mmCIF file of C-alpha atoms and ligand atoms in Angstrom:
data_model
loop_
_atom_site.group_PDB
_atom_site.id
_atom_site.type_symbol
_atom_site.label_atom_id
_atom_site.label_comp_id
_atom_site.label_asym_id
_atom_site.label_seq_id
_atom_site.Cartn_x
_atom_site.Cartn_y
_atom_site.Cartn_z
ATOM 1 C CA UNK R 1 42.173 -21.257 0.637
ATOM 2 C CA UNK R 2 42.548 -24.984 0.570
ATOM 3 C CA UNK R 3 39.551 -27.033 0.695
ATOM 4 C CA UNK R 4 38.641 -28.796 4.060
ATOM 5 C CA UNK R 5 37.987 -32.352 3.744
ATOM 6 C CA UNK R 6 35.311 -34.505 5.853
ATOM 7 C CA UNK R 7 36.013 -38.201 6.051
ATOM 8 C CA UNK R 8 33.545 -40.748 7.556
ATOM 9 C CA UNK R 9 35.042 -43.680 9.391
ATOM 10 C CA UNK R 10 38.263 -41.770 9.593
ATOM 11 C CA UNK R 11 39.782 -43.720 12.702
ATOM 12 C CA UNK R 12 40.914 -46.916 10.841
ATOM 13 C CA UNK R 13 41.503 -48.735 7.413
ATOM 14 C CA UNK R 14 40.842 -46.771 4.202
ATOM 15 C CA UNK R 15 39.199 -43.760 5.992
ATOM 16 C CA UNK R 16 42.440 -43.124 8.111
ATOM 17 C CA UNK R 17 44.365 -43.262 5.032
ATOM 18 C CA UNK R 18 42.273 -40.853 3.179
ATOM 19 C CA UNK R 19 42.972 -38.521 6.207
ATOM 20 C CA UNK R 20 46.373 -39.296 6.151
ATOM 21 C CA UNK R 21 46.759 -38.494 2.129
ATOM 22 C CA UNK R 22 44.472 -35.672 2.240
ATOM 23 C CA UNK R 23 46.320 -34.069 5.237
ATOM 24 C CA UNK R 24 49.539 -34.982 3.331
ATOM 25 C CA UNK R 25 48.169 -32.734 0.497
ATOM 26 C CA UNK R 26 47.616 -29.717 2.840
ATOM 27 C CA UNK R 27 43.915 -30.163 3.479
ATOM 28 C CA UNK R 28 42.481 -29.427 6.857
ATOM 29 C CA UNK R 29 40.498 -32.462 7.780
ATOM 30 C CA UNK R 30 37.428 -33.262 9.984
ATOM 31 C CA UNK R 31 37.441 -36.993 11.112
ATOM 32 C CA UNK R 32 34.530 -38.423 11.965
ATOM 33 C CA UNK R 33 33.364 -42.047 13.330
ATOM 34 C CA UNK R 34 31.946 -43.303 16.727
ATOM 35 C CA UNK R 35 35.340 -43.819 18.862
ATOM 36 C CA UNK R 36 36.220 -40.479 20.332
ATOM 37 C CA UNK R 37 39.333 -41.594 21.773
ATOM 38 C CA UNK R 38 40.779 -42.903 18.481
ATOM 39 C CA UNK R 39 39.466 -39.901 16.580
ATOM 40 C CA UNK R 40 41.372 -37.418 18.833
ATOM 41 C CA UNK R 41 44.684 -39.588 18.778
ATOM 42 C CA UNK R 42 44.405 -39.576 14.774
ATOM 43 C CA UNK R 43 43.750 -36.060 14.720
ATOM 44 C CA UNK R 44 46.753 -35.326 17.123
ATOM 45 C CA UNK R 45 49.005 -37.323 14.748
ATOM 46 C CA UNK R 46 47.804 -35.769 11.633
ATOM 47 C CA UNK R 47 48.185 -32.041 12.965
ATOM 48 C CA UNK R 48 51.542 -32.646 14.303
ATOM 49 C CA UNK R 49 52.811 -34.619 11.118
ATOM 50 C CA UNK R 50 51.386 -32.405 8.387
ATOM 51 C CA UNK R 51 51.009 -28.968 10.112
ATOM 52 C CA UNK R 52 46.836 -28.799 9.036
ATOM 53 C CA UNK R 53 44.140 -28.343 11.356
ATOM 54 C CA UNK R 54 42.606 -31.760 12.084
ATOM 55 C CA UNK R 55 39.338 -31.509 14.001
ATOM 56 C CA UNK R 56 37.207 -34.452 15.286
ATOM 57 C CA UNK R 57 33.410 -34.876 15.273
ATOM 58 C CA UNK R 58 32.031 -37.892 16.882
ATOM 59 C CA UNK R 59 28.633 -39.515 15.151
ATOM 60 C CA UNK R 60 26.975 -42.699 14.859
ATOM 61 C CA UNK R 61 25.876 -42.904 11.080
ATOM 62 C CA UNK R 62 23.249 -45.364 11.765
ATOM 63 C CA UNK R 63 21.343 -42.896 13.858
ATOM 64 C CA UNK R 64 19.388 -39.634 12.534
ATOM 65 C CA UNK R 65 21.544 -37.511 15.136
ATOM 66 C CA UNK R 66 24.849 -38.555 14.088
ATOM 67 C CA UNK R 67 23.901 -38.328 10.204
ATOM 68 C CA UNK R 68 22.518 -34.578 10.929
ATOM 69 C CA UNK R 69 25.807 -33.733 12.861
ATOM 70 C CA UNK R 70 28.039 -35.051 9.890
ATOM 71 C CA UNK R 71 25.702 -33.092 7.307
ATOM 72 C CA UNK R 72 25.782 -30.032 9.197
ATOM 73 C CA UNK R 73 29.467 -29.910 9.059
ATOM 74 C CA UNK R 74 29.617 -30.624 5.644
ATOM 75 C CA UNK R 75 27.048 -27.849 4.617
ATOM 76 C CA UNK R 76 29.956 -25.338 6.073
ATOM 77 C CA UNK R 77 31.369 -23.531 3.099
ATOM 78 C CA UNK R 78 35.101 -24.170 3.811
ATOM 79 C CA UNK R 79 34.188 -28.003 3.029
ATOM 80 C CA UNK R 80 35.323 -28.873 -0.473
ATOM 81 C CA UNK R 81 36.082 -32.547 -0.145
ATOM 82 C CA UNK R 82 33.747 -35.183 1.215
ATOM 83 C CA UNK R 83 34.828 -39.061 1.498
ATOM 84 C CA UNK R 84 31.666 -41.267 2.415
ATOM 85 C CA UNK R 85 33.907 -43.910 3.692
ATOM 86 C CA UNK R 86 32.388 -45.271 6.926
ATOM 87 C CA UNK R 87 30.776 -49.037 6.560
ATOM 88 C CA UNK R 88 31.022 -52.550 7.916
ATOM 89 C CA UNK R 89 29.561 -56.174 6.897
ATOM 90 C CA UNK R 90 27.360 -58.562 8.705
ATOM 91 C CA UNK R 91 28.612 -61.612 9.731
ATOM 92 C CA UNK R 92 25.582 -63.608 8.724
ATOM 93 C CA UNK R 93 23.113 -64.623 5.975
ATOM 94 C CA UNK R 94 20.313 -62.057 5.410
ATOM 95 C CA UNK R 95 17.911 -64.379 6.984
ATOM 96 C CA UNK R 96 19.718 -64.985 9.935
ATOM 97 C CA UNK R 97 20.485 -61.308 10.733
ATOM 98 C CA UNK R 98 17.694 -59.435 12.677
ATOM 99 C CA UNK R 99 15.716 -56.867 10.442
ATOM 100 C CA UNK R 100 16.987 -54.267 12.794
ATOM 101 C CA UNK R 101 20.780 -55.351 12.133
ATOM 102 C CA UNK R 102 20.073 -55.080 8.329
ATOM 103 C CA UNK R 103 18.621 -51.542 8.704
ATOM 104 C CA UNK R 104 21.253 -50.191 10.717
ATOM 105 C CA UNK R 105 23.697 -51.211 8.078
ATOM 106 C CA UNK R 106 21.665 -50.049 5.265
ATOM 107 C CA UNK R 107 21.452 -46.728 7.088
ATOM 108 C CA UNK R 108 25.177 -46.459 7.576
ATOM 109 C CA UNK R 109 26.085 -47.760 3.791
ATOM 110 C CA UNK R 110 23.509 -46.032 2.005
ATOM 111 C CA UNK R 111 21.115 -43.618 3.838
ATOM 112 C CA UNK R 112 23.972 -41.902 5.458
ATOM 113 C CA UNK R 113 25.905 -41.285 2.330
ATOM 114 C CA UNK R 114 22.722 -40.145 0.541
ATOM 115 C CA UNK R 115 21.722 -37.448 3.351
ATOM 116 C CA UNK R 116 25.331 -36.335 3.720
ATOM 117 C CA UNK R 117 25.899 -35.880 -0.020
ATOM 118 C CA UNK R 118 22.355 -34.174 -0.163
ATOM 119 C CA UNK R 119 24.001 -31.496 2.333
ATOM 120 C CA UNK R 120 27.224 -31.400 0.319
ATOM 121 C CA UNK R 121 26.001 -31.157 -3.078
ATOM 122 C CA UNK R 122 23.850 -28.054 -2.062
ATOM 123 C CA UNK R 123 26.735 -26.516 -0.233
ATOM 124 C CA UNK R 124 29.214 -27.415 -3.339
ATOM 125 C CA UNK R 125 26.941 -25.752 -5.601
ATOM 126 C CA UNK R 126 26.726 -22.698 -3.639
ATOM 127 C CA UNK R 127 30.365 -22.283 -3.383
ATOM 128 C CA UNK R 128 31.078 -23.110 -6.939
ATOM 129 C CA UNK R 129 32.472 -26.778 -6.820
ATOM 130 C CA UNK R 130 33.780 -29.658 -4.790
ATOM 131 C CA UNK R 131 34.728 -33.416 -4.891
ATOM 132 C CA UNK R 132 32.640 -36.212 -3.350
ATOM 133 C CA UNK R 133 34.045 -39.660 -3.033
ATOM 134 C CA UNK R 134 31.749 -42.563 -2.044
ATOM 135 C CA UNK R 135 33.626 -45.710 -1.035
ATOM 136 C CA UNK R 136 31.609 -48.463 -2.814
ATOM 137 C CA UNK R 137 33.256 -51.841 -3.449
ATOM 138 C CA UNK R 138 33.685 -54.555 -6.383
ATOM 139 C CA UNK R 139 30.982 -56.365 -4.356
ATOM 140 C CA UNK R 140 28.435 -53.721 -5.812
ATOM 141 C CA UNK R 141 29.059 -55.342 -9.225
ATOM 142 C CA UNK R 142 28.183 -58.932 -8.099
ATOM 143 C CA UNK R 143 24.767 -60.191 -6.676
ATOM 144 C CA UNK R 144 25.833 -61.256 -3.055
ATOM 145 C CA UNK R 145 23.462 -59.990 -0.444
ATOM 146 C CA UNK R 146 22.490 -56.945 0.886
ATOM 147 C CA UNK R 147 26.154 -55.553 1.311
ATOM 148 C CA UNK R 148 26.518 -55.775 -2.570
ATOM 149 C CA UNK R 149 23.005 -54.465 -2.882
ATOM 150 C CA UNK R 150 24.042 -51.281 -0.782
ATOM 151 C CA UNK R 151 27.303 -50.771 -2.770
ATOM 152 C CA UNK R 152 25.490 -51.267 -6.259
ATOM 153 C CA UNK R 153 23.322 -48.363 -4.801
ATOM 154 C CA UNK R 154 26.509 -46.135 -4.157
ATOM 155 C CA UNK R 155 27.859 -47.019 -7.606
ATOM 156 C CA UNK R 156 24.635 -46.155 -9.340
ATOM 157 C CA UNK R 157 24.121 -42.903 -7.515
ATOM 158 C CA UNK R 158 27.787 -41.970 -7.809
ATOM 159 C CA UNK R 159 27.677 -42.500 -11.688
ATOM 160 C CA UNK R 160 24.541 -40.294 -12.004
ATOM 161 C CA UNK R 161 25.535 -37.669 -9.636
ATOM 162 C CA UNK R 162 28.885 -37.272 -11.744
ATOM 163 C CA UNK R 163 27.256 -36.945 -14.840
ATOM 164 C CA UNK R 164 24.844 -34.431 -13.522
ATOM 165 C CA UNK R 165 26.717 -32.186 -11.782
ATOM 166 C CA UNK R 166 30.240 -32.079 -13.364
ATOM 167 C CA UNK R 167 29.107 -29.280 -15.447
ATOM 168 C CA UNK R 168 28.917 -27.352 -11.969
ATOM 169 C CA UNK R 169 32.136 -28.006 -10.773
ATOM 170 C CA UNK R 170 31.198 -31.087 -8.640
ATOM 171 C CA UNK R 171 32.587 -34.663 -8.947
ATOM 172 C CA UNK R 172 31.219 -37.888 -7.750
ATOM 173 C CA UNK R 173 33.168 -40.845 -7.656
ATOM 174 C CA UNK R 174 32.463 -44.308 -6.426
ATOM 175 C CA UNK R 175 35.823 -46.133 -5.339
ATOM 176 C CA UNK R 176 35.226 -49.913 -5.724
ATOM 177 C CA UNK R 177 38.204 -51.784 -4.135
ATOM 178 C CA UNK R 178 38.469 -55.471 -3.771
ATOM 179 C CA UNK R 179 39.772 -56.971 -0.466
ATOM 180 C CA UNK R 180 42.024 -54.433 1.377
ATOM 181 C CA UNK R 181 44.033 -55.274 4.743
ATOM 182 C CA UNK R 182 41.794 -53.061 7.121
ATOM 183 C CA UNK R 183 39.940 -53.998 10.141
ATOM 184 C CA UNK R 184 37.075 -54.645 7.963
ATOM 185 C CA UNK R 185 37.202 -58.317 8.108
ATOM 186 C CA UNK R 186 38.203 -58.803 11.696
ATOM 187 C CA UNK R 187 35.358 -56.735 12.711
ATOM 188 C CA UNK R 188 32.722 -59.023 10.898
ATOM 189 C CA UNK R 189 34.691 -62.084 12.088
ATOM 190 C CA UNK R 190 35.486 -63.383 8.645
ATOM 191 C CA UNK R 191 38.143 -65.684 8.290
ATOM 192 C CA UNK R 192 40.728 -64.196 5.518
ATOM 193 C CA UNK R 193 42.672 -67.340 5.259
ATOM 194 C CA UNK R 194 40.784 -69.007 2.173
ATOM 195 C CA UNK R 195 41.546 -65.644 0.275
ATOM 196 C CA UNK R 196 45.286 -65.671 -1.544
ATOM 197 C CA UNK R 197 47.679 -63.213 -1.267
ATOM 198 C CA UNK R 198 47.067 -61.639 -4.616
ATOM 199 C CA UNK R 199 43.435 -60.780 -3.946
ATOM 200 C CA UNK R 200 44.672 -58.460 -1.285
ATOM 201 C CA UNK R 201 45.482 -54.463 -1.799
ATOM 202 C CA UNK R 202 47.061 -52.271 0.441
ATOM 203 C CA UNK R 203 44.955 -49.005 1.977
ATOM 204 C CA UNK R 204 47.637 -46.983 0.732
ATOM 205 C CA UNK R 205 47.284 -47.874 -2.704
ATOM 206 C CA UNK R 206 43.473 -48.326 -2.944
ATOM 207 C CA UNK R 207 43.337 -44.421 -1.607
ATOM 208 C CA UNK R 208 45.880 -43.030 -3.975
ATOM 209 C CA UNK R 209 44.337 -44.297 -6.889
ATOM 210 C CA UNK R 210 41.076 -43.245 -5.373
ATOM 211 C CA UNK R 211 42.083 -39.774 -5.012
ATOM 212 C CA UNK R 212 43.747 -39.750 -8.483
ATOM 213 C CA UNK R 213 40.840 -40.874 -10.465
ATOM 214 C CA UNK R 214 38.613 -38.478 -8.154
ATOM 215 C CA UNK R 215 40.500 -35.503 -8.991
ATOM 216 C CA UNK R 216 40.512 -36.510 -12.669
ATOM 217 C CA UNK R 217 36.580 -36.375 -12.489
ATOM 218 C CA UNK R 218 35.912 -40.070 -13.068
ATOM 219 C CA UNK R 219 32.675 -41.465 -11.828
ATOM 220 C CA UNK R 220 34.179 -45.057 -10.788
ATOM 221 C CA UNK R 221 37.674 -46.377 -9.759
ATOM 222 C CA UNK R 222 38.487 -49.829 -9.325
ATOM 223 C CA UNK R 223 41.924 -49.977 -8.056
ATOM 224 C CA UNK R 224 44.298 -52.524 -9.844
ATOM 225 C CA UNK R 225 44.390 -54.432 -12.969
ATOM 226 C CA UNK R 226 43.432 -57.393 -11.289
ATOM 227 C CA UNK R 227 40.364 -55.954 -9.861
ATOM 228 C CA UNK R 228 39.242 -54.336 -13.073
ATOM 229 C CA UNK R 229 39.357 -57.676 -14.831
ATOM 230 C CA UNK R 230 37.330 -59.249 -12.167
ATOM 231 C CA UNK R 231 34.759 -56.356 -12.188
ATOM 232 C CA UNK R 232 34.273 -56.705 -15.595
ATOM 233 C CA UNK R 233 33.393 -60.213 -15.669
ATOM 234 C CA UNK R 234 31.124 -59.434 -12.476
ATOM 235 C CA UNK R 235 29.325 -56.898 -14.944
ATOM 236 C CA UNK R 236 29.429 -58.975 -17.994
ATOM 237 C CA UNK R 237 29.796 -62.717 -17.240
ATOM 238 C CA UNK R 238 26.642 -65.129 -16.910
ATOM 239 C CA UNK R 239 24.982 -64.106 -13.832
ATOM 240 C CA UNK R 240 24.565 -67.734 -12.356
ATOM 241 C CA UNK R 241 28.446 -68.116 -12.554
ATOM 242 C CA UNK R 242 29.132 -64.714 -11.138
ATOM 243 C CA UNK R 243 26.786 -65.695 -8.284
ATOM 244 C CA UNK R 244 28.629 -68.859 -7.624
ATOM 245 C CA UNK R 245 31.847 -67.338 -7.799
ATOM 246 C CA UNK R 246 31.013 -64.027 -5.662
ATOM 247 C CA UNK R 247 29.392 -66.533 -2.971
ATOM 248 C CA UNK R 248 32.992 -67.449 -2.088
ATOM 249 C CA UNK R 249 34.209 -63.853 -0.942
ATOM 250 C CA UNK R 250 32.747 -60.803 0.560
HETATM 251 N N1 LIG G 1 38.349 -53.655 3.514
HETATM 252 C C1 LIG G 1 37.635 -54.240 2.477
HETATM 253 O O1 LIG G 1 38.352 -55.314 1.928
HETATM 254 C C2 LIG G 1 36.819 -53.419 1.458
HETATM 255 C C3 LIG G 1 36.684 -53.648 0.350
HETATM 256 C C4 LIG G 1 35.853 -52.882 -0.296
HETATM 257 C C5 LIG G 1 35.028 -51.954 0.393
HETATM 258 N N2 LIG G 1 35.218 -51.763 1.555
HETATM 259 C C6 LIG G 1 34.478 -50.485 2.225
HETATM 260 O O2 LIG G 1 35.532 -49.392 2.790
HETATM 261 C C7 LIG G 1 34.856 -48.567 3.578
HETATM 262 C C8 LIG G 1 35.723 -48.754 5.070
HETATM 263 O O3 LIG G 1 36.166 -49.805 5.346
HETATM 264 P P1 LIG G 1 37.514 -50.581 6.070
HETATM 265 O O4 LIG G 1 37.909 -51.732 5.216
HETATM 266 O O5 LIG G 1 38.483 -49.292 6.128
HETATM 267 O O6 LIG G 1 37.117 -50.770 7.586
HETATM 268 P P2 LIG G 1 37.417 -50.455 8.896
HETATM 269 O O7 LIG G 1 38.993 -50.379 9.220
HETATM 270 O O8 LIG G 1 36.734 -51.736 9.790
HETATM 271 O O9 LIG G 1 37.071 -49.071 9.147
HETATM 272 C C9 LIG G 1 35.521 -48.783 9.157
HETATM 273 C C10 LIG G 1 35.367 -47.364 9.802
HETATM 274 O O10 LIG G 1 34.126 -47.001 9.906
HETATM 275 C C11 LIG G 1 33.834 -46.326 11.301
HETATM 276 N N3 LIG G 1 32.047 -46.966 11.356
HETATM 277 C C12 LIG G 1 31.618 -48.054 11.416
HETATM 278 N N4 LIG G 1 30.616 -48.128 11.786
HETATM 279 C C13 LIG G 1 30.115 -46.806 11.852
HETATM 280 C C14 LIG G 1 28.930 -46.160 12.418
HETATM 281 N N5 LIG G 1 27.766 -46.792 12.673
HETATM 282 N N6 LIG G 1 29.101 -44.715 12.391
HETATM 283 C C15 LIG G 1 30.136 -44.037 12.032
HETATM 284 N N7 LIG G 1 31.280 -44.654 11.722
HETATM 285 C C16 LIG G 1 31.450 -46.132 11.797
HETATM 286 C C17 LIG G 1 34.706 -47.208 11.951
HETATM 287 O O11 LIG G 1 34.972 -46.403 13.039
HETATM 288 P P3 LIG G 1 34.267 -46.658 14.462
HETATM 289 O O12 LIG G 1 34.108 -47.931 14.788
HETATM 290 O O13 LIG G 1 34.970 -45.759 15.586
HETATM 291 O O14 LIG G 1 32.838 -45.892 14.509
HETATM 292 C C18 LIG G 1 35.725 -46.916 11.172
HETATM 293 O O15 LIG G 1 36.454 -45.772 11.252
HETATM 294 C C19 LIG G 1 33.634 -49.342 4.002
HETATM 295 O O16 LIG G 1 32.597 -48.612 3.434
HETATM 296 C C20 LIG G 1 33.830 -50.705 3.543
HETATM 297 O O17 LIG G 1 32.516 -51.376 2.957
HETATM 298 C C21 LIG G 1 36.328 -52.358 2.338
#
């Protein structure tokens, strides 16, 4: 039986593309996000196009109930693939955001992947294996606000979990893209125009490279050569300079 894949944030951008590529590979998919109408439209499209079972699970991952609902679905024995993808950025600097807005963002970017991965790892250990993909960002390699800090957690967690659980058949991969054309920047009202074309990647490529590296059992995937180089600079360059360069992007 083909593993079912659960994808969070599956209504647009990278999550929608993960759902499409996994359905194309023959996996049944469980799509989760907040917007039920968009979820149902996406599920209908995928089941008609790829002849797989596509179901929806509306959930707000900033809330304990939303996270519990997704964790409960992930704990079912048919689930062999989990993509923790849902996420967003905050428009303002840390001190200009309310503390609640920062906490909600941290819950979606960190607490939700932690709790859903906890359910997935327990279930995958019992079924003898599985794959978890955590969508992080190259921002996780540079000091740039709480978004970078959250993504750094995702990368560090994935590195450790991949080492720790690979001998028991579970791979955990942090996918670290640079700028990707999705709804992300519009949602946070960010002006995309200062960033040149070469800095932008397509979701199709990012997801394809992410799935290749995840199925190869890698702990970190940085799509494209240009971003591999930039991430190496972020990790090894002088931190004051890295912070100055990083301050120009998100
Ligand atoms: N685009 C980039 O340049 C870029 C670069 C590096 C990393 N990333 C990361 O990639 C991931 C996907 O982002 P994207 O670029 O594909 O953005 P996107 O097009 O805005 O998609 C975000 C998805 O997350 C869902 N979502 C947002 N808040 C949620 C919540 N509270 N609960 C449940 N679902 C929620 C949205 O659906 P609903 O609104 O219906 O809930 C949507 O499906 C994020 O983790 C982001 O940090 C993006």
